[in-house]
C-alpha positions as a Markdown table, in Angstrom:
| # | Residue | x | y | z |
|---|---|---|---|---|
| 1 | Unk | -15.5 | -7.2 | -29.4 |
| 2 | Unk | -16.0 | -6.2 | -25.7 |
| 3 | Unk | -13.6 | -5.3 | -22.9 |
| 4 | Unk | -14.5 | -5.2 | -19.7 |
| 5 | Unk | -13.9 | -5.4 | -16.3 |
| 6 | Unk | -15.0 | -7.0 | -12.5 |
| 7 | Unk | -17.2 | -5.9 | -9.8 |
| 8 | Unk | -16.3 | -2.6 | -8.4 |
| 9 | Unk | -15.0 | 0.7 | -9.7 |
| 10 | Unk | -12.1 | 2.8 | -9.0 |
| 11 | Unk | -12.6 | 6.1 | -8.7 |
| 12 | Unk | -16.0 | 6.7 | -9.1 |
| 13 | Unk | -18.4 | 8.2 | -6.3 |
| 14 | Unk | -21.4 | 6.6 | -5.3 |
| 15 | Unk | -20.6 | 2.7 | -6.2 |
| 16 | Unk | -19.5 | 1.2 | -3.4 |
| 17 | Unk | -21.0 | -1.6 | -1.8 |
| 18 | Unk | -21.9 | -2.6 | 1.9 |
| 19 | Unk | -22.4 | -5.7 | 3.7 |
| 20 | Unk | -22.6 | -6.7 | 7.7 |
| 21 | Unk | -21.9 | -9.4 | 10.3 |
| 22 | Unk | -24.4 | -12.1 | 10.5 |
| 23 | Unk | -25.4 | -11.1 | 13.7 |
| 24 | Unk | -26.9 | -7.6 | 12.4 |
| 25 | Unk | -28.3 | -9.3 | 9.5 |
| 26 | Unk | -31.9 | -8.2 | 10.8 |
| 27 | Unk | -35.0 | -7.5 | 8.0 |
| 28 | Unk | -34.7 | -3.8 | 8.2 |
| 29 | Unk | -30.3 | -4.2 | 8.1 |
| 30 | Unk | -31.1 | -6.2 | 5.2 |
| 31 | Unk | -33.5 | -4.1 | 3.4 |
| 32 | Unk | -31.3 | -0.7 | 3.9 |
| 33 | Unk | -28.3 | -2.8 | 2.5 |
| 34 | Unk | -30.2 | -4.0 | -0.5 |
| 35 | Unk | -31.3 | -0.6 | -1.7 |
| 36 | Unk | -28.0 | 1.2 | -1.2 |
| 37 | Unk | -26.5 | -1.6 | -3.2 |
| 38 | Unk | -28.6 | -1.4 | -6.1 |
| 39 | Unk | -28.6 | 1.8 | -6.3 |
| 40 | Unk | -24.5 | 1.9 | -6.5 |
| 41 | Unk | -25.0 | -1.2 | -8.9 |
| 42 | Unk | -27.1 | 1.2 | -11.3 |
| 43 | Unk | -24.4 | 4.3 | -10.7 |
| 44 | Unk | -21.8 | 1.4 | -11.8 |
| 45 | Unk | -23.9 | 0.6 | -15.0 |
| 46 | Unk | -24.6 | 4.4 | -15.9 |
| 47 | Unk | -20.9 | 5.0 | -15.5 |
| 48 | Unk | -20.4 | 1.8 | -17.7 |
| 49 | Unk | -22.4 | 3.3 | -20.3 |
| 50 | Unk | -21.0 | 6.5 | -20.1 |
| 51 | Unk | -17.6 | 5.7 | -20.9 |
| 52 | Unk | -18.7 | 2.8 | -23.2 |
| 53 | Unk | -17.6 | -0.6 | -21.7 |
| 54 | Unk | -19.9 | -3.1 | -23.0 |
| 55 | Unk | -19.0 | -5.7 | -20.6 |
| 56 | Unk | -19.1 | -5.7 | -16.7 |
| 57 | Unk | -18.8 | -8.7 | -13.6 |
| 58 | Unk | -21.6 | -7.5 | -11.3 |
| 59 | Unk | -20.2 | -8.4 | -7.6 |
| 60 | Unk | -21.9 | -11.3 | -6.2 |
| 61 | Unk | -22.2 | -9.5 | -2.6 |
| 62 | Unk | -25.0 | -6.9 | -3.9 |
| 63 | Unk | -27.4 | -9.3 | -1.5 |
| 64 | Unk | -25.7 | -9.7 | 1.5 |
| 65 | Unk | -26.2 | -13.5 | 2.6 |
| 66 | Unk | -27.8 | -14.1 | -0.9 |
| 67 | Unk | -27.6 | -17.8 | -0.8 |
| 68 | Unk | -28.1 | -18.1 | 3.1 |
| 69 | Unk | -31.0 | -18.9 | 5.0 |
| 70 | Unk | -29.5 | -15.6 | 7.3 |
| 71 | Unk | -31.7 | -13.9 | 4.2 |
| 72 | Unk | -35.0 | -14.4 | 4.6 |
| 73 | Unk | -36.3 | -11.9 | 2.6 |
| 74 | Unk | -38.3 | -12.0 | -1.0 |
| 75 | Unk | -35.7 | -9.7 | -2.5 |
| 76 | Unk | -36.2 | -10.4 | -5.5 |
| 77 | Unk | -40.1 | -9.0 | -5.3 |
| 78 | Unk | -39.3 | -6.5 | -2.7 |
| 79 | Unk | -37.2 | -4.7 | -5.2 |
| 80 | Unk | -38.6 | -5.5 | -8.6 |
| 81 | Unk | -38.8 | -1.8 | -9.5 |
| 82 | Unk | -35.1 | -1.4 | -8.9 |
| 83 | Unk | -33.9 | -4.4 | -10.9 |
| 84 | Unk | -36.4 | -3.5 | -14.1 |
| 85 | Unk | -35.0 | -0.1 | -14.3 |
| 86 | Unk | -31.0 | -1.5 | -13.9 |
| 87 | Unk | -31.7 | -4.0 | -16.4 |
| 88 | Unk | -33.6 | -1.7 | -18.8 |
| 89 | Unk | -30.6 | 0.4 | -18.9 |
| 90 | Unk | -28.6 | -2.5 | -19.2 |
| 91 | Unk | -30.5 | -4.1 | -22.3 |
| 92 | Unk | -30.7 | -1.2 | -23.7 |
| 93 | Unk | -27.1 | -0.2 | -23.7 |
| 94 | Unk | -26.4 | -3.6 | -25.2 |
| 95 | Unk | -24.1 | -4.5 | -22.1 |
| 96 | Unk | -23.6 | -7.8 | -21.3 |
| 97 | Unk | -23.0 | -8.7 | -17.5 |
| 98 | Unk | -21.9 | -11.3 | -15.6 |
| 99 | Unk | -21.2 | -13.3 | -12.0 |
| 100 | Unk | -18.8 | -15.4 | -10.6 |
| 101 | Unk | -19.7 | -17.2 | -7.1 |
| 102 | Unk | -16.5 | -17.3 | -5.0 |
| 103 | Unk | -14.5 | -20.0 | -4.0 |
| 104 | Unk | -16.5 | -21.7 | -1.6 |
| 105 | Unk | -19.0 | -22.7 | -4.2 |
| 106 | Unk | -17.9 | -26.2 | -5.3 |
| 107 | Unk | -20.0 | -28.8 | -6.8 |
| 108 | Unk | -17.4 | -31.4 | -6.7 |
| 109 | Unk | -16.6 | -31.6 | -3.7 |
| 110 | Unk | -17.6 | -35.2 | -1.7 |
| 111 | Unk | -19.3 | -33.4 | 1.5 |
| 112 | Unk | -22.7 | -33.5 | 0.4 |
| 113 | Unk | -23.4 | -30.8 | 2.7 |
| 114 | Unk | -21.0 | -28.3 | 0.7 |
| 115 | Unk | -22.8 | -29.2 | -3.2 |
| 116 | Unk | -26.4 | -28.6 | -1.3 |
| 117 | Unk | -25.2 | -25.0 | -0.5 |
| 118 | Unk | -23.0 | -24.9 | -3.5 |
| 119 | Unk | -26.1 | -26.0 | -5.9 |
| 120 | Unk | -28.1 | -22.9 | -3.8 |
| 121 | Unk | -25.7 | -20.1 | -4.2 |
| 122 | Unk | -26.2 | -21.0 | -7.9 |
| 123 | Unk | -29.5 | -20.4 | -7.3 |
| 124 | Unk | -29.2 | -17.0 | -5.8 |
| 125 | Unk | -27.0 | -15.8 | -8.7 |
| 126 | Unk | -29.4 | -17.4 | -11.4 |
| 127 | Unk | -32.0 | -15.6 | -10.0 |
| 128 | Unk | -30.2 | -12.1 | -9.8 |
| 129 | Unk | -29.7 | -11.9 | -13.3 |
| 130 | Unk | -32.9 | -13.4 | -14.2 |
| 131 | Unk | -34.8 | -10.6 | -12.4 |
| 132 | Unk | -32.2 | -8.3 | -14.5 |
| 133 | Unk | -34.6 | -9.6 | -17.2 |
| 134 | Unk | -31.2 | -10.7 | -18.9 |
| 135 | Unk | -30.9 | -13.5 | -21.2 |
| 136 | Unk | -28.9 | -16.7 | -21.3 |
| 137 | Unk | -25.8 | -14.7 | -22.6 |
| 138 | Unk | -25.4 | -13.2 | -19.4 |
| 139 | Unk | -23.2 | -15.9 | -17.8 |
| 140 | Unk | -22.8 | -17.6 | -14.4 |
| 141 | Unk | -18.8 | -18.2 | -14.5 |
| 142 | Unk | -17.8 | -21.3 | -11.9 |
| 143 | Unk | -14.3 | -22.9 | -11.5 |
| 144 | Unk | -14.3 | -26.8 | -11.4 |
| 145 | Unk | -13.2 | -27.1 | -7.9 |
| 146 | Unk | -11.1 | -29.3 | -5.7 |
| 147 | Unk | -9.2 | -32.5 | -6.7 |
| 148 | Unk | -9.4 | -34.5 | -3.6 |
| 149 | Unk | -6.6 | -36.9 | -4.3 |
| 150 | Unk | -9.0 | -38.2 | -7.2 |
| 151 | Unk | -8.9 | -35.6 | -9.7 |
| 152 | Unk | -11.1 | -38.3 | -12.4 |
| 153 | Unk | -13.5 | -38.9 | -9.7 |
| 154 | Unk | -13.7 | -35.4 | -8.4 |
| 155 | Unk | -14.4 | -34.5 | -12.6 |
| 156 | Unk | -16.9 | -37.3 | -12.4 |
| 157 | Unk | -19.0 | -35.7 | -9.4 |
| 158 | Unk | -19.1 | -32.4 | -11.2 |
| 159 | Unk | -20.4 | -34.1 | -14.1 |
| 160 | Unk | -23.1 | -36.1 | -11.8 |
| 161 | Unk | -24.1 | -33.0 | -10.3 |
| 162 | Unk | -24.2 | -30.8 | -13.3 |
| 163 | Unk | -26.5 | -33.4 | -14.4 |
| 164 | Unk | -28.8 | -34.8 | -11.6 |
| 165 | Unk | -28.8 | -31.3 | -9.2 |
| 166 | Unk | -28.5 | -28.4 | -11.3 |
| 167 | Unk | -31.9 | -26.6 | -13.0 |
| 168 | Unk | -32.4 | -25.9 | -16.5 |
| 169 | Unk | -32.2 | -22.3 | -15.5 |
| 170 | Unk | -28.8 | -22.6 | -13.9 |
| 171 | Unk | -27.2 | -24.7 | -16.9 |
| 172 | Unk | -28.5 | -21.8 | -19.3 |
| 173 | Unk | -26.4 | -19.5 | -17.7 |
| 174 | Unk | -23.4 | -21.5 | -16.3 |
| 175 | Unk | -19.8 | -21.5 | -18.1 |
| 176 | Unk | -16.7 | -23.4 | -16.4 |
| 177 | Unk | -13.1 | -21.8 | -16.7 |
| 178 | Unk | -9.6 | -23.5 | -15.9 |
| 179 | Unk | -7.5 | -22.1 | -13.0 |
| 180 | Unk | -4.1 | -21.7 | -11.8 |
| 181 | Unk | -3.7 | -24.8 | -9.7 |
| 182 | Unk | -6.0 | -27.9 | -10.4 |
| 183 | Unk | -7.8 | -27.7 | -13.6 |
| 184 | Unk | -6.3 | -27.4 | -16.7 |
| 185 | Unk | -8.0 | -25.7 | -20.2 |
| 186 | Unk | -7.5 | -29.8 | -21.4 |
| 187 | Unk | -9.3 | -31.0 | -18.4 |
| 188 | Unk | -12.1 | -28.3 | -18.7 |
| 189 | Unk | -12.6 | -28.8 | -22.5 |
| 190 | Unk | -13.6 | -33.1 | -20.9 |
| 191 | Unk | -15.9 | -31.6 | -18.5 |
| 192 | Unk | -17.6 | -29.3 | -21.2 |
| 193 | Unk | -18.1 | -32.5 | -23.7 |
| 194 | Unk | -19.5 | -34.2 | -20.7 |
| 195 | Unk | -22.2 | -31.5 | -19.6 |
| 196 | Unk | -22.5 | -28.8 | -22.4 |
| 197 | Unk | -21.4 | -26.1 | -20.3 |
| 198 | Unk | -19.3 | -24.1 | -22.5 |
| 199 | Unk | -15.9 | -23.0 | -21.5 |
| 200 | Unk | -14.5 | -19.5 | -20.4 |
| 201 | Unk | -10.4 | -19.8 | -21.2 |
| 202 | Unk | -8.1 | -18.0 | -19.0 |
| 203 | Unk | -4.5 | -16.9 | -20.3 |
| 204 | Unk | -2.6 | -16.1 | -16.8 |
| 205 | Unk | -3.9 | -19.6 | -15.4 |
| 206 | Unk | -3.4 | -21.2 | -18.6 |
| 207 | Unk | 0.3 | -19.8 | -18.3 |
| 208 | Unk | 1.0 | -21.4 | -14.8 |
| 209 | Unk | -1.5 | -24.4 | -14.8 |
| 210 | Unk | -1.0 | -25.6 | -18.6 |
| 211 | Unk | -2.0 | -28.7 | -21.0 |
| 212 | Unk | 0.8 | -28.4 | -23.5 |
| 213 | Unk | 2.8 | -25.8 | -23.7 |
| 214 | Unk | 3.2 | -25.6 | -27.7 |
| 215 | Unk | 0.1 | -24.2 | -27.7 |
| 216 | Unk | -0.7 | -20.5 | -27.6 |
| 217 | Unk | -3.8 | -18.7 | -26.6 |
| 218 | Unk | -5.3 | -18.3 | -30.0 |
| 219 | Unk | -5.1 | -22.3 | -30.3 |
| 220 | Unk | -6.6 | -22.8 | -26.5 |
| 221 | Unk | -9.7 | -19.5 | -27.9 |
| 222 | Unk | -9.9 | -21.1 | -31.1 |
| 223 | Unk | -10.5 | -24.6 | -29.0 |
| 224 | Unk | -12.9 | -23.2 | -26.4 |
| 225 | Unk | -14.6 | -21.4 | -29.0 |
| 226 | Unk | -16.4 | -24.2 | -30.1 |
| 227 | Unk | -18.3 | -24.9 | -27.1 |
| 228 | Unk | -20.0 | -22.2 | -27.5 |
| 229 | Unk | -23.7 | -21.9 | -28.9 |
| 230 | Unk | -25.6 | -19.0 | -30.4 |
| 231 | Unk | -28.0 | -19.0 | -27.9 |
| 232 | Unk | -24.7 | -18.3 | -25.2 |
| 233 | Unk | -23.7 | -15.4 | -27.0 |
| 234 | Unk | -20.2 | -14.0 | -28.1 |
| 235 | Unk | -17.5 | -15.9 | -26.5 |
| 236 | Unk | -16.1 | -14.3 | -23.7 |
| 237 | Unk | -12.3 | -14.9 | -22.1 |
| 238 | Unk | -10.3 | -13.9 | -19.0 |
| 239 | Unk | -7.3 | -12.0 | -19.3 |
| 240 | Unk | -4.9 | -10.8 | -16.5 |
| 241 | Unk | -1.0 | -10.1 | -16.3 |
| 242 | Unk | 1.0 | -11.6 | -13.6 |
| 243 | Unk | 2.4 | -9.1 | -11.0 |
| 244 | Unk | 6.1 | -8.9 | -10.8 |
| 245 | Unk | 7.4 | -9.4 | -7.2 |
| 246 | Unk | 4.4 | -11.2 | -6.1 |
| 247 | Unk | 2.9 | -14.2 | -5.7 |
| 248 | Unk | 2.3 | -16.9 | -8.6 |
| 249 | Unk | -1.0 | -15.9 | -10.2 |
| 250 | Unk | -1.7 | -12.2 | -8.3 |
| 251 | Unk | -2.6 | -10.0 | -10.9 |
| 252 | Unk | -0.9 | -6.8 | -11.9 |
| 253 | Unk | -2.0 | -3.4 | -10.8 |
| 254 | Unk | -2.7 | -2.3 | -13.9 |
| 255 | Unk | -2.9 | -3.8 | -17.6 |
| 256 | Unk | 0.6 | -2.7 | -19.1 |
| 257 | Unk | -0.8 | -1.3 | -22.7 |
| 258 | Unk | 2.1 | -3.3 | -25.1 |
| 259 | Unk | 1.6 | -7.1 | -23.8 |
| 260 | Unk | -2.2 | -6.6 | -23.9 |
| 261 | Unk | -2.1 | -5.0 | -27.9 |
| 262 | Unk | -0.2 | -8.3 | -28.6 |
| 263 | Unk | -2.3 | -10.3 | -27.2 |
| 264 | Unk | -5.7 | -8.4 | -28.4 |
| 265 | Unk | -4.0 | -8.7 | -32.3 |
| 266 | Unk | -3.4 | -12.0 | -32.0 |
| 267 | Unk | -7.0 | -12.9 | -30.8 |
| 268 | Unk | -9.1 | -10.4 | -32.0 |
| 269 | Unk | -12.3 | -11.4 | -33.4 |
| 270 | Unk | -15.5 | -9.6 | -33.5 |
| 271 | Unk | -17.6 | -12.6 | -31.6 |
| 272 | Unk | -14.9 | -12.4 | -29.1 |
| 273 | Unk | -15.3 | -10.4 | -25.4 |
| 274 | Unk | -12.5 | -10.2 | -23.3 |
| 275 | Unk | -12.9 | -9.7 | -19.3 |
| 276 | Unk | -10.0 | -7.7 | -17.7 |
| 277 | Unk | -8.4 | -9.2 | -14.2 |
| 278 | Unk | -6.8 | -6.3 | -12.9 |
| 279 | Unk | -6.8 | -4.2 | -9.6 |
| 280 | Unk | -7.2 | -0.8 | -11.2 |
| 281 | Unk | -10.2 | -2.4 | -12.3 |
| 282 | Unk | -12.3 | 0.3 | -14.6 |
| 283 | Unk | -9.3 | 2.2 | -15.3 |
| 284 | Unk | -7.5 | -0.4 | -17.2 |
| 285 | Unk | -10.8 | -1.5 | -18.8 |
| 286 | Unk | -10.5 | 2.4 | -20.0 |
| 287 | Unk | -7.1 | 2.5 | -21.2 |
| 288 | Unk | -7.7 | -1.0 | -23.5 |
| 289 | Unk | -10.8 | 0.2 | -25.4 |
| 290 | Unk | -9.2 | 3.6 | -25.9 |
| 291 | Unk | -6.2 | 1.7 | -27.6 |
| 292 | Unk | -8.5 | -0.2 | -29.7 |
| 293 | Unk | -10.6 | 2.0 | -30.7 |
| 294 | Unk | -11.6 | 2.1 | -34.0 |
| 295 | Unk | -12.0 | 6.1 | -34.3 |
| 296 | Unk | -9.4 | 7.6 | -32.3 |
| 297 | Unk | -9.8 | 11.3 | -31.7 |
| 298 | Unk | -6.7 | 13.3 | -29.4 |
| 299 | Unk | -9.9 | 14.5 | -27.3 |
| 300 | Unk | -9.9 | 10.6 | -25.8 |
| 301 | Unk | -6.7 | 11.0 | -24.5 |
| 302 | Unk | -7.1 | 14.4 | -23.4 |
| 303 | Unk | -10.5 | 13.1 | -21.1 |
| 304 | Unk | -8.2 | 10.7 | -19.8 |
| 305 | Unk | -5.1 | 13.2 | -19.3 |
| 306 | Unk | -8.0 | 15.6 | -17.7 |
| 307 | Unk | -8.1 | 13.0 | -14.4 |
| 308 | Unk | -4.7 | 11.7 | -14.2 |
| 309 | Unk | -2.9 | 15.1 | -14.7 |
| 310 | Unk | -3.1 | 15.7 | -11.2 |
| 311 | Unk | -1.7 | 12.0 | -9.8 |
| 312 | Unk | 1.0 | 12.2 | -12.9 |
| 313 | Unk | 2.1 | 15.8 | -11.3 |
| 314 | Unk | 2.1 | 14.4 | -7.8 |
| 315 | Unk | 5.4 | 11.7 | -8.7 |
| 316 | Unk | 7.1 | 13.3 | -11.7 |
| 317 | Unk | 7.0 | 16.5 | -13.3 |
| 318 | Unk | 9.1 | 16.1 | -15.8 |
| 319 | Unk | 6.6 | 13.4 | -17.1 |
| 320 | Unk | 3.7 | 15.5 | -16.6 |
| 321 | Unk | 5.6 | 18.1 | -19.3 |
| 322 | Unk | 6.2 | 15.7 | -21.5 |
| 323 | Unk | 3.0 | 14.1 | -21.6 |
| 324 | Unk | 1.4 | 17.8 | -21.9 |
| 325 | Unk | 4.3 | 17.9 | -25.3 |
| 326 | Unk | 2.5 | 14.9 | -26.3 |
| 327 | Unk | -0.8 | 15.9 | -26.7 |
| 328 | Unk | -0.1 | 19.3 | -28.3 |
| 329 | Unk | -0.4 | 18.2 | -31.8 |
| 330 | Unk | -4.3 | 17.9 | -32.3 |
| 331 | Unk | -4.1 | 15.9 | -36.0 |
| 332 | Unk | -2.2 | 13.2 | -33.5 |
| 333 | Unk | -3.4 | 9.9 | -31.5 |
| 334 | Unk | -0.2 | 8.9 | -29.6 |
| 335 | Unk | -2.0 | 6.4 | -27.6 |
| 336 | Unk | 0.8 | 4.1 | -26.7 |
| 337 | Unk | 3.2 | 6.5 | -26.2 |
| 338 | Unk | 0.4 | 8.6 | -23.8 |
| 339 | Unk | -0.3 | 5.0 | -21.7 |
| 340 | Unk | 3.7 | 4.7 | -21.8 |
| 341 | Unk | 4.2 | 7.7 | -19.9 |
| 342 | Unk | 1.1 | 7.0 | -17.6 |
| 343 | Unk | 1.8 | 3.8 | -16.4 |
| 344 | Unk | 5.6 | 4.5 | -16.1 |
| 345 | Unk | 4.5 | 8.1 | -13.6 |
| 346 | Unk | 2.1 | 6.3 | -11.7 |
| 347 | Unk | 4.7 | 3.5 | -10.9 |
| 348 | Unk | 6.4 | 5.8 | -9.3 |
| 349 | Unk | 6.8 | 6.9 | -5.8 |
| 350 | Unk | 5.3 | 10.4 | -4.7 |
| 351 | Unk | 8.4 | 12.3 | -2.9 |
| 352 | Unk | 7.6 | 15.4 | -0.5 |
| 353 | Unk | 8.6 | 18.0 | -2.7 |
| 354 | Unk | 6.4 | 16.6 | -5.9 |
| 355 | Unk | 3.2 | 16.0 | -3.5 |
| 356 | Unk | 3.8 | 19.9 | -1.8 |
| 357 | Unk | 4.0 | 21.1 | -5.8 |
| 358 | Unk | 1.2 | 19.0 | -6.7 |
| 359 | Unk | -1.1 | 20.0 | -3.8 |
| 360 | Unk | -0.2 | 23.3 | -4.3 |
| 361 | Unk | -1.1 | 23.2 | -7.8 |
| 362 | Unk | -4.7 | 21.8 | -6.6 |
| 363 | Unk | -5.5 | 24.3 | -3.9 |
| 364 | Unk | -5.6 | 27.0 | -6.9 |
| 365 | Unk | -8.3 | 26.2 | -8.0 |
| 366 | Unk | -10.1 | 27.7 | -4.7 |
| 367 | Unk | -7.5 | 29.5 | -2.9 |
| 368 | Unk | -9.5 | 32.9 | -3.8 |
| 369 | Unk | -12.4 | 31.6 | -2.2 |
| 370 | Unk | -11.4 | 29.9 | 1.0 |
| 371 | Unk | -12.2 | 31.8 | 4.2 |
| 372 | Unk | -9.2 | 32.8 | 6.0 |
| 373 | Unk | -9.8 | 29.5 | 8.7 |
| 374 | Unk | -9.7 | 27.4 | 5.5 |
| 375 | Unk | -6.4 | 28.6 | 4.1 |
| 376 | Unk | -4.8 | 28.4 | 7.2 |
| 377 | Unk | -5.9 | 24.7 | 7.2 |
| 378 | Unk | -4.3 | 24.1 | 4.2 |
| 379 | Unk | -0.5 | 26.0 | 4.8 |
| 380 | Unk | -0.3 | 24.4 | 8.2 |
| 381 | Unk | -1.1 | 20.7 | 6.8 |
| 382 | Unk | 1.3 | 21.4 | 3.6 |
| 383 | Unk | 4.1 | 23.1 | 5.9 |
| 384 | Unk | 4.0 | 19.7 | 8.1 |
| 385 | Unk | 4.5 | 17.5 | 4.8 |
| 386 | Unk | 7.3 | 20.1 | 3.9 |
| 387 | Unk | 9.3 | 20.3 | 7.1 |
| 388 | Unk | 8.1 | 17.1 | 9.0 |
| 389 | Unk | 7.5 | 14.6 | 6.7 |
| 390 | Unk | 3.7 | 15.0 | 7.7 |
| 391 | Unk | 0.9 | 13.1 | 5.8 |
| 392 | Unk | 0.1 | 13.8 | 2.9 |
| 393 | Unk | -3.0 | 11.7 | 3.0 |
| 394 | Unk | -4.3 | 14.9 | 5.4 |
| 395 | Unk | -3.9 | 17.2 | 2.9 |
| 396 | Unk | -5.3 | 15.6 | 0.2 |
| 397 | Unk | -8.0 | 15.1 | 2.6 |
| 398 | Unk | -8.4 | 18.8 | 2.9 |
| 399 | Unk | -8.5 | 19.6 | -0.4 |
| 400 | Unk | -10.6 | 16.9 | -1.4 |
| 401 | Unk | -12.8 | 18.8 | 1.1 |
| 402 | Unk | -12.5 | 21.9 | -0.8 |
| 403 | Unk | -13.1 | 20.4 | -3.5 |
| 404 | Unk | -17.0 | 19.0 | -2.2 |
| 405 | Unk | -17.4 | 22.4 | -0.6 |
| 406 | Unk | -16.4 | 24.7 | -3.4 |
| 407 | Unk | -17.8 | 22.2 | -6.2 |
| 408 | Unk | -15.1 | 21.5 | -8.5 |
| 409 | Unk | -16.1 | 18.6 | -10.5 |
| 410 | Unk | -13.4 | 18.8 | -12.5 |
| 411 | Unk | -11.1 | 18.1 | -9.2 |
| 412 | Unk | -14.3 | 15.7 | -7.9 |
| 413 | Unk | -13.4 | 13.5 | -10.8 |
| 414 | Unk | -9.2 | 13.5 | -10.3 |
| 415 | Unk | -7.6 | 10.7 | -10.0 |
| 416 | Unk | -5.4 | 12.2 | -7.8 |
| 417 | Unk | -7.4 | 11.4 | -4.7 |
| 418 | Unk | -7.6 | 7.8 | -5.6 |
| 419 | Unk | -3.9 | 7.0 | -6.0 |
């Protein structure tokens, strides 16, 4: 089993993507875009590997205007090199990616001129992964699309187009999913009998848009599983938690570590991948294949403790000690009680006097090498946050500063100037 996570990363340098207005979209806009793109896509992958997720959503804005006749470039030759090497290293890796066009790609819909473009950003994705030089298990993951007031004729059209519009090529790779208003997993399943496309189940929507609420989500896995062929590869799901406070369907900020271990034991299978929907995005994907990890060692949660420390310091101190408690027995792997602590600190609201401590605690690292201008800097900014409620945001600038210019990677790779 895989666990993953979607399209960008959260505090990692150099992966970060770029786009521009239509009106700049000029050749040479275009081509710099392009190559600062894929390079940040393979700094994505490499950190992938690195920390061993298996399973990745590439972002479907790598080419700006990708689908769009704004794009008039040959991409897809014009940076062959690129794409061989990031797919090389993702082959080789054994990761499996994926895309997902957005919701303006419908091939339901009954405006002709909306499945032409539709049918064409299919295209453009189709062709991204294929110059990956990725097979067929590297999906194409599309949502059904709009009811219309008819939702059996608006099932019908997809089916028609599916059939009569879309290339072999693009059926290879395309998987439909149920969502959180219109489509149900029951409704889905129809479509996939219809077409062969198999189907990608998604708890959260599942939860508010369901067929039959007697059924769990090892009956609706189990059920999905089977349209899946060998050639697709291992099944893969969606799973997200819905965000207290907020709208129907907005997932949480981060995966909360006991509802996900429920969930994971009651579907686990080998032949099973599981995509994370979360806004702490590579974090969370993290945190859930650490606390399923097969060979736990203390010295995965001391990595992770090693660049949260700083954020954890920053909103409670008293947490930060007992966390440190926590990991003092070597022989130990207290992963949920570690994520416990975590998740409960970084919930929490950084007060002046824990961000002055925690700032302070960061400026040691360099405060015998900064010239005089430097350290004067630094006490000004953290004597406004002290006395004037000043911002803190400034003086983690500056040290973040420090930290570049005095080449602290260990500080470089804190959390504590993402959060």
């Amino acid at each position: 089993m895989s666990i993953g996570y979607a399209c960008l990363t959260v505090g990692v340098p150099n992966t970060g993507f770029k786009t521009c207005r239509k009106a700049n979209a000029t050749e040479e806009k275009l081509k710099e875009l392009i190559h600062f793109n894929l390079n940040s896509l393979e700094n994505v992958i490499e950190y992938n590997i690195k920390n061993n997720i298996k399973l990745f959503r590439i972002s479907s804005d790598i080419i700006p205007f990708g689908s769009s006749p704004v794009n008039t470039l040959a991409w897809w030759e014009l940076f062959k090199p690129q794409f061989e090497q990031i797919g090389s290293k993702i082959k080789s890796s054994g990761m499996r990616v994926s895309m997902h066009p957005g919701q303006y790609t419908v091939l339901n819909s009954p405006d002709e001129d909306v499945v032409s473009r539709a049918v064409e950003d299919l295209n453009y994705h189709t062709r991204f992964l294929d110059n990956l030089g990725v097979g067929p298990a590297h999906k194409i993951i599309l949502h059904i699309g709009g009811v219309y007031q008819e939702k059996e004729k608006a099932m019908e059209r997809f089916v028609k187009t599916y059939q009569t519009l879309l290339s072999d090529a693009i059926k290879k790779r395309l998987v439909i999913e149920n969502d959180d208003r219109s489509y149900t997993v029951s409704e889905v399943l129809r479509i996939s009998q219809a077409t062969g496309a198999p189907v990608i189940y998604d708890n959260l929507h599942n939860a508010i848009n369901t067929s039959d609420v007697t059924k769990d989500d090892a009956y609706w896995i189990e059920l999905t599983r089977k349209t899946w062929k060998v050639e697709d590869g291992c099944q893969k799901i969606h799973y997200s938690q819905q965000s207290p406070m907020n709208r129907i369907g907005a997932h949480t900020q981060t995966v909360a570590i006991d509802p996900f271990l429920d969930f994971y034991h009651q579907v686990s299978r080998e032949d099973l991948d599981i995509m994370l929907e979360v806004k702490d995005k590579n974090l969370s994907a993290v945190k859930c294949i650490t606390a399923t990890t097969e060979h736990p060692h203390i010295n995965l949660l001391e990595k992770e403790w090693s660049l949260y420390k700083y954020s954890v310091l920053e909103r409670s101190p008293k947490l930060y000690d007992d966390i440190r408690q926590l990991l003092k027995d070597k022989s130990s792997f207290p992963v949920l009680d570690f994520y416990r602590l975590l998740d409960q600190a970084i919930a929490m609201e950084v007060t002046t006097g824990t961000a002055v401590n925690a700032a302070s605690h960061v400026y040691g690292y360099f405060k015998n090498e900064t010239t005089e201008k430097e350290k004067a800097g630094f006490l000004k900014q953290l004597e406004k946050v002290e006395q004037t409620n000043g911002s803190i945001k400034a003086l983690k600038k500056i040290l973040w500063n420090l930290a570049v210019g005095y080449n602290q990677p260990y500080l470089l790779q804190s959390y504590y100037f993402v959060f």
